[in-house]
Short mmCIF file of C-alpha atoms in Angstrom, two decimals:
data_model
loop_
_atom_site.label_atom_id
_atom_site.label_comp_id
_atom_site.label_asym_id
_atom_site.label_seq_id
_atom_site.Cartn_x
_atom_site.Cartn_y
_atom_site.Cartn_z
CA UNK A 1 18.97 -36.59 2.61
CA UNK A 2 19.64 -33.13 3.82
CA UNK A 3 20.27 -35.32 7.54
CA UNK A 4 22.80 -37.47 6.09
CA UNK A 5 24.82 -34.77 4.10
CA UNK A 6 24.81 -32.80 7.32
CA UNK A 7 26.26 -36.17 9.58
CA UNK A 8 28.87 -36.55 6.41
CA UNK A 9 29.97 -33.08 6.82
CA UNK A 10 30.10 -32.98 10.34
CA UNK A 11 32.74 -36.37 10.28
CA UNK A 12 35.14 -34.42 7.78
CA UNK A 13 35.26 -30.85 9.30
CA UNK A 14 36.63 -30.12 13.00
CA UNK A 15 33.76 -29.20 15.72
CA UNK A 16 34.74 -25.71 16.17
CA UNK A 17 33.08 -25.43 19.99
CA UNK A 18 34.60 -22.72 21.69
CA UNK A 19 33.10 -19.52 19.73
CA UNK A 20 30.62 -18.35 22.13
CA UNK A 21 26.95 -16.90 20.34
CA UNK A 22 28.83 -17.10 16.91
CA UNK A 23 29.14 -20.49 15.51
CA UNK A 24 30.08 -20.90 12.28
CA UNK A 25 27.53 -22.26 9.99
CA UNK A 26 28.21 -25.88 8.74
CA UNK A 27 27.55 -25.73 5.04
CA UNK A 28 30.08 -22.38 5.41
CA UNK A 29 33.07 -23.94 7.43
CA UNK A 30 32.92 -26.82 4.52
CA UNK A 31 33.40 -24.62 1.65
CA UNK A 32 36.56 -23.55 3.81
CA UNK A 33 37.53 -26.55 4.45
CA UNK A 34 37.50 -27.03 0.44
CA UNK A 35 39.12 -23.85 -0.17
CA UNK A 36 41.86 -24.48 2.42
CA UNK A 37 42.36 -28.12 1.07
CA UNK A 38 43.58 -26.35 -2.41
CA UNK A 39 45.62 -24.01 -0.60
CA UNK A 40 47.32 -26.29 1.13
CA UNK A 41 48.38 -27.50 -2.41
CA UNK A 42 49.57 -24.69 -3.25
CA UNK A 43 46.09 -23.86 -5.53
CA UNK A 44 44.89 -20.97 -3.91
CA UNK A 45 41.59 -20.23 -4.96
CA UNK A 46 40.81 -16.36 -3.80
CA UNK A 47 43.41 -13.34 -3.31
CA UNK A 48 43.51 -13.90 0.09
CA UNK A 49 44.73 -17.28 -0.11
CA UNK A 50 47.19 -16.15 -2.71
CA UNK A 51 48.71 -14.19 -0.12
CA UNK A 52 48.88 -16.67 2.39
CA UNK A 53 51.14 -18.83 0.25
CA UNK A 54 53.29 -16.17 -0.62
CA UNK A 55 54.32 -16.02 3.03
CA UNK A 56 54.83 -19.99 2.79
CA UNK A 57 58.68 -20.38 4.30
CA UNK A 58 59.37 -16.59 2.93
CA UNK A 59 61.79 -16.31 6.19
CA UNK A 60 63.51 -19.75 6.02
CA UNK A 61 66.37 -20.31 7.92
CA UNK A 62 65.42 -16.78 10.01
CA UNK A 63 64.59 -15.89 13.25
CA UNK A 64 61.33 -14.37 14.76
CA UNK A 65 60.43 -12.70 17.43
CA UNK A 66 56.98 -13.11 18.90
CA UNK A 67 56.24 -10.42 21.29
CA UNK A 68 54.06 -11.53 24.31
CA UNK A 69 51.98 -8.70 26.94
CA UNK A 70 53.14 -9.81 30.27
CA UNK A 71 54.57 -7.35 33.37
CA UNK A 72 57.86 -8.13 32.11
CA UNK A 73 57.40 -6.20 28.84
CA UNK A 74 57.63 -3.02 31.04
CA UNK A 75 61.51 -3.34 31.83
CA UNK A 76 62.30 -4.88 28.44
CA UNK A 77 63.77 -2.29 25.80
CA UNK A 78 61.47 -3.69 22.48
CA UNK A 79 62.98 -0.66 20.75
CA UNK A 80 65.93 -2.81 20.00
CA UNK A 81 63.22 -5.01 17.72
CA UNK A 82 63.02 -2.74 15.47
CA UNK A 83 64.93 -4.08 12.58
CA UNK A 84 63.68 -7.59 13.57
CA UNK A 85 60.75 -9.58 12.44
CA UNK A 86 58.50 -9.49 15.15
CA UNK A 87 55.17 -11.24 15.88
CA UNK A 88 52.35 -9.50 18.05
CA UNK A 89 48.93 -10.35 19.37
CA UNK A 90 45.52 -8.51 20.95
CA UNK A 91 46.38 -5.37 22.47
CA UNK A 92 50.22 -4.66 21.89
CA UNK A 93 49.22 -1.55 20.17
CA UNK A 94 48.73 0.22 23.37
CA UNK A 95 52.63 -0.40 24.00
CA UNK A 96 53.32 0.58 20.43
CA UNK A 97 54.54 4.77 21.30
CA UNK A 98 56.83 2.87 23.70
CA UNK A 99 58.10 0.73 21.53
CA UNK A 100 58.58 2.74 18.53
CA UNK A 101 57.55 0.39 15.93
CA UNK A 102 54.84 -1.81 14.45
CA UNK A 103 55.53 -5.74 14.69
CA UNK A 104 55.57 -7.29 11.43
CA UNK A 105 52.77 -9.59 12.02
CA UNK A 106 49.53 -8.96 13.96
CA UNK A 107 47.31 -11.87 15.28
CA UNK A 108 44.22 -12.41 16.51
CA UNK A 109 42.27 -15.23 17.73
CA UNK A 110 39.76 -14.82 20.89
CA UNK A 111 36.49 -13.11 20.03
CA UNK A 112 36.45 -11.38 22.98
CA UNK A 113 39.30 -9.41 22.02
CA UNK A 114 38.01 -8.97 18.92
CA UNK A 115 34.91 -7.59 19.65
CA UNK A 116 35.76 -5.42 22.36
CA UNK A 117 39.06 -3.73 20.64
CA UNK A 118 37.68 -3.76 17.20
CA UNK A 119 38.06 -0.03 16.53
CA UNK A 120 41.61 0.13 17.62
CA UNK A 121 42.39 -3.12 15.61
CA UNK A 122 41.11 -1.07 12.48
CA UNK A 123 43.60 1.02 12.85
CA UNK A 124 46.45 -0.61 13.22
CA UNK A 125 48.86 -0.19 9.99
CA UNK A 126 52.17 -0.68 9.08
CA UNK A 127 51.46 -4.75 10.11
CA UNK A 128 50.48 -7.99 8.12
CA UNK A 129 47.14 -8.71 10.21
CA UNK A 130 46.23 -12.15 10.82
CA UNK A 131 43.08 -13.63 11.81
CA UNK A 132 40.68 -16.64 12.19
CA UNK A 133 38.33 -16.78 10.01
CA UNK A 134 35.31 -17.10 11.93
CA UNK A 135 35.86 -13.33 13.17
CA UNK A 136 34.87 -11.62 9.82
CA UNK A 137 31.56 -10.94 11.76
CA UNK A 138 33.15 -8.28 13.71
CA UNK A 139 36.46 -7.48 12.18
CA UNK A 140 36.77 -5.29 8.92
CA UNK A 141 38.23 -6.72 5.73
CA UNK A 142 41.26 -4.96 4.65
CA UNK A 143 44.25 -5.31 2.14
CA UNK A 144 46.79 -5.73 4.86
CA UNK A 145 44.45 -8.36 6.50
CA UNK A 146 44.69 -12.61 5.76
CA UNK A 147 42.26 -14.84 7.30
CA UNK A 148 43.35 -17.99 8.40
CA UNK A 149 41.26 -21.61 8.79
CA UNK A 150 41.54 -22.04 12.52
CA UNK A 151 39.98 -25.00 14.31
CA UNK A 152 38.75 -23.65 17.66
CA UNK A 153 38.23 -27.10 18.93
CA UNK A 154 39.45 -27.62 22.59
CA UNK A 155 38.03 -30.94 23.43
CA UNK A 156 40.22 -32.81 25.87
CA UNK A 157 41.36 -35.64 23.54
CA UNK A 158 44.42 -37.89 23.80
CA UNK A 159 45.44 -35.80 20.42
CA UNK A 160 45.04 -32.21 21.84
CA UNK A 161 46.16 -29.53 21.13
CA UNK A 162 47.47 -30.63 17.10
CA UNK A 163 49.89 -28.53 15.93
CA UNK A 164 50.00 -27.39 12.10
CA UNK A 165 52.87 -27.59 10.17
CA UNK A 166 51.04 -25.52 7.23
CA UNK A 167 48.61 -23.16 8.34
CA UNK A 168 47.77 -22.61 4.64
CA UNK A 169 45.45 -25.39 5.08
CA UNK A 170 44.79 -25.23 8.71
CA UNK A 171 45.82 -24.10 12.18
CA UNK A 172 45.16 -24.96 15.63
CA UNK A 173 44.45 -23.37 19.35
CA UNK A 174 46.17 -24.00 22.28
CA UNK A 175 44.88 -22.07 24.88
CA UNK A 176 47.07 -18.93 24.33
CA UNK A 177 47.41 -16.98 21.57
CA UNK A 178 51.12 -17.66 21.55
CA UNK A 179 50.42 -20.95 19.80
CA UNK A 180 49.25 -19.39 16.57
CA UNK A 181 51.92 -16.98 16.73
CA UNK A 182 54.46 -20.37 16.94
CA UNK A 183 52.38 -22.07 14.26
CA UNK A 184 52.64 -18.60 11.88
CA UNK A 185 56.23 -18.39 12.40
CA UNK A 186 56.21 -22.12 11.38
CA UNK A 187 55.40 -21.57 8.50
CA UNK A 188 57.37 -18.50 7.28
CA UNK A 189 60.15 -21.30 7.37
CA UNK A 190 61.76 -19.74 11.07
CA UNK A 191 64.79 -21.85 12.22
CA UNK A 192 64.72 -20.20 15.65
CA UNK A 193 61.76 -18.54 17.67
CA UNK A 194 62.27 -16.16 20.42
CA UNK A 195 59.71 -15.57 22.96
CA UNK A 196 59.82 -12.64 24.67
CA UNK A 197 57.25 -11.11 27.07
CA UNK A 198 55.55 -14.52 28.24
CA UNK A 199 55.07 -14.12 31.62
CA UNK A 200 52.77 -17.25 32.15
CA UNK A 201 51.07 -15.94 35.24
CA UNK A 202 48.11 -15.08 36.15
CA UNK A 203 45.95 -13.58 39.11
CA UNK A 204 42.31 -13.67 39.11
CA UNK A 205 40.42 -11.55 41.68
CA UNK A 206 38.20 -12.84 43.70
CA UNK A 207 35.84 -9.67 42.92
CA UNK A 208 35.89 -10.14 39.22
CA UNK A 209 32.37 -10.70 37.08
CA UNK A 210 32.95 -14.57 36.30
CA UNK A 211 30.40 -16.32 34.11
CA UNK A 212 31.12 -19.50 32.50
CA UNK A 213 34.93 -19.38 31.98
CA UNK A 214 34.27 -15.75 30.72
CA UNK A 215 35.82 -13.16 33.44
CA UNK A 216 34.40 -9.33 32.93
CA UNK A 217 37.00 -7.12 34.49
CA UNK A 218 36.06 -4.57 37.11
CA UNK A 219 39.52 -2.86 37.82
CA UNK A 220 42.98 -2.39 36.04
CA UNK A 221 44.79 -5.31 34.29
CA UNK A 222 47.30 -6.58 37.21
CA UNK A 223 48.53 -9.49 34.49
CA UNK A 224 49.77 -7.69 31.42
CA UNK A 225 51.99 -4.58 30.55
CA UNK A 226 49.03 -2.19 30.38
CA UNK A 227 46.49 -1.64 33.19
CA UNK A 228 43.62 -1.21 30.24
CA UNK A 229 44.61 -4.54 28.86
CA UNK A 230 42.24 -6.19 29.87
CA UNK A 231 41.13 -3.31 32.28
CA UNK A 232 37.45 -2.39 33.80
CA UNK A 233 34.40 -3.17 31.32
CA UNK A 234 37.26 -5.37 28.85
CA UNK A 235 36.16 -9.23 28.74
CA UNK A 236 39.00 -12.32 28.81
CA UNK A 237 38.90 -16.07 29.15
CA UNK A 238 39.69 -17.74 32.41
CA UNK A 239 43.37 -18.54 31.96
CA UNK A 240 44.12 -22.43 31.94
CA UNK A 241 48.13 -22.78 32.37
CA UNK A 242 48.18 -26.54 32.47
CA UNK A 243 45.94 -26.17 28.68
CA UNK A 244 48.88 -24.04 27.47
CA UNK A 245 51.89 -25.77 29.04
CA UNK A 246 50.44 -28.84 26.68
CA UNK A 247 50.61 -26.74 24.22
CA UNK A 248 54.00 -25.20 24.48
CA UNK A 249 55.44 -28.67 25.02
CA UNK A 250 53.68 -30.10 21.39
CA UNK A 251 55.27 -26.99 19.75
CA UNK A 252 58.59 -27.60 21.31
CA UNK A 253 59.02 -31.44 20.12
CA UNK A 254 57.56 -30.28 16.90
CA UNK A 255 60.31 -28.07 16.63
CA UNK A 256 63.01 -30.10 17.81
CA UNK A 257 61.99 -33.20 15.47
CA UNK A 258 62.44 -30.51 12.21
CA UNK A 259 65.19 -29.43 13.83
CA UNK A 260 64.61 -25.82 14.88
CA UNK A 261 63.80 -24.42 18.20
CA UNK A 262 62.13 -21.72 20.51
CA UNK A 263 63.75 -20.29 23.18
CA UNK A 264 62.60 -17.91 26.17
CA UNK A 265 64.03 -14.38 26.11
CA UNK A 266 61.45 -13.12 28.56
CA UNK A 267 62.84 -11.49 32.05
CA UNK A 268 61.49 -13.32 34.70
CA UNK A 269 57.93 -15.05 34.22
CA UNK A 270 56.92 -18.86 34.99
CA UNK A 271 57.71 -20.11 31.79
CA UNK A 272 60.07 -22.99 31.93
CA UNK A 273 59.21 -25.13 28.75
CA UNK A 274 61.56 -23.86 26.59
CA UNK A 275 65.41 -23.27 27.61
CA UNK A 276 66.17 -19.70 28.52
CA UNK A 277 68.31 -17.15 26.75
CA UNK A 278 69.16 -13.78 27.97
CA UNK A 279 67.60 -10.63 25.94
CA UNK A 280 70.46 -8.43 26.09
CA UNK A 281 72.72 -10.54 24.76
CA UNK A 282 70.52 -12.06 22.35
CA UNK A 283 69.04 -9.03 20.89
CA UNK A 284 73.02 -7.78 19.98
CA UNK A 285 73.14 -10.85 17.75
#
């Protein structure tokens, strides 16, 4: 019996298969999946779901910034953000003096970040913090914090990467943090996404500590704003473009069939799935 109700569970909840030595139990991710299903209809069943659905399309018809790490962020004046609703991931707190503000929204998603900058993440205030649920083993509860139902699942299937529409119920990876932060803003109800700060580039040295598609770094971060980003002793995933191209291309058409969009603000970078906008003039706007 115990067998069966274990195969029955295991058809009806997504094979989360990318979270390193801490896998989610199965009897736990189905009591999410349960809790998630009521959310989704608009029955939330614990306080943090309640505040998840008070976010549902509370910026509908605005725009949102999401804030990327690349080079580029180094000649881009953020400071003009500051009245904006911004999105921001991993380590943007380190460019936080220089920008002059919190973003709005903080996100998390990759364990490795989480477990290696889990006393700065602590302190970060002044932001609505959200995070995947299976990294409440190493990130602290808090009142500013929501944790979100995300399927870490990326299996090369004819249907990857799926792209949620509510991420009250459920959301999705994509090989970059970005797509989270596209999802999120998603559902807040944005009509326009600007990206700003997504390089899309990457250099891997031929010296670095690789094992699996886990990279250890042994010198400063060449790849985002911050040389400590992911600097010497910091842990990141091998970087798979052509996994988040896919992914920025589903969140495009999903965009352009509800009829909103995403543009690139970012100064320079490789990204060339979404048509480009210049920051300057946008950010007067």
């Amino acid at each position: 019996m115990r067998t069966k109700l274990k195969s029955i569970a295991g058809k009806v909840i997504d094979q989360d298969v990318s979270l390193g030595d801490h896998p989610v139990p199965l009897w736990r991710k189905l009591l999410w999946r349960i809790r998630y299903l009521f959310l989704a209809r608009r029955m939330p069943l614990t306080r943090n779901d309640q505040k998840i659905n008070a976010f549902r399309d509370s910026l509908k018809g605005q725009r949102v910034w999401i804030i990327g790490n690349g080079p580029s962020i180094a000649d881009t004046d953020l400071a003009r953000l500051s009245d904006e609703v911004t999105i921001g991931t991993n380590s943007i707190f380190l460019n936080e003096d220089k920008m002059g503000f919190s973003v709005t929204h903080y996100v998390v998603e990759d364990y490795l970040v989480a477990e290696d900058r889990t006393e700065e993440i602590e302190k970060i205030s002044g932001s609505t913090k959200w995070f995947g649920n299976y990294l409440s083993y190493c990130l602290p509860k808090s009142k500013d914090t929501l944790w979100m139902n995300v399927s870490v699942d990326y299996r090369d299937t004819p249907t990857w990467p799926r792209f949620s529409r509510n991420i009250s119920r459920i959301a999705y990876v994509g090989g970059t943090v970005t797509y989270l932060c596209i999802q999120l803003a998603y559902f807040l109800g944005a009509s326009e996404v600007i990206l700003v700060g997504i390089d899309h580039s990457y250099v891997v040295e031929d010296l670095e500590q690789v094992e699996g598609n886990t990279i250890t770094s042994t010198r400063d971060d060449v790849n985002h704003f911050h040389p400590d980003y992911f600097g010497t002793g910091k842990r990141w995933h091998l970087p798979r473009v052509d996994r988040m191209e896919r992914a920025y291309v589903q969140a495009r058409e999903i965009f352009e069939e509800d009829g909103r969009r995403i543009v690139n603000a970012t100064k320079g970078g490789n990204l060339e799935v979404f048509p480009r906008v210049d920051y300057d003039r946008l950010v007067k706007q």
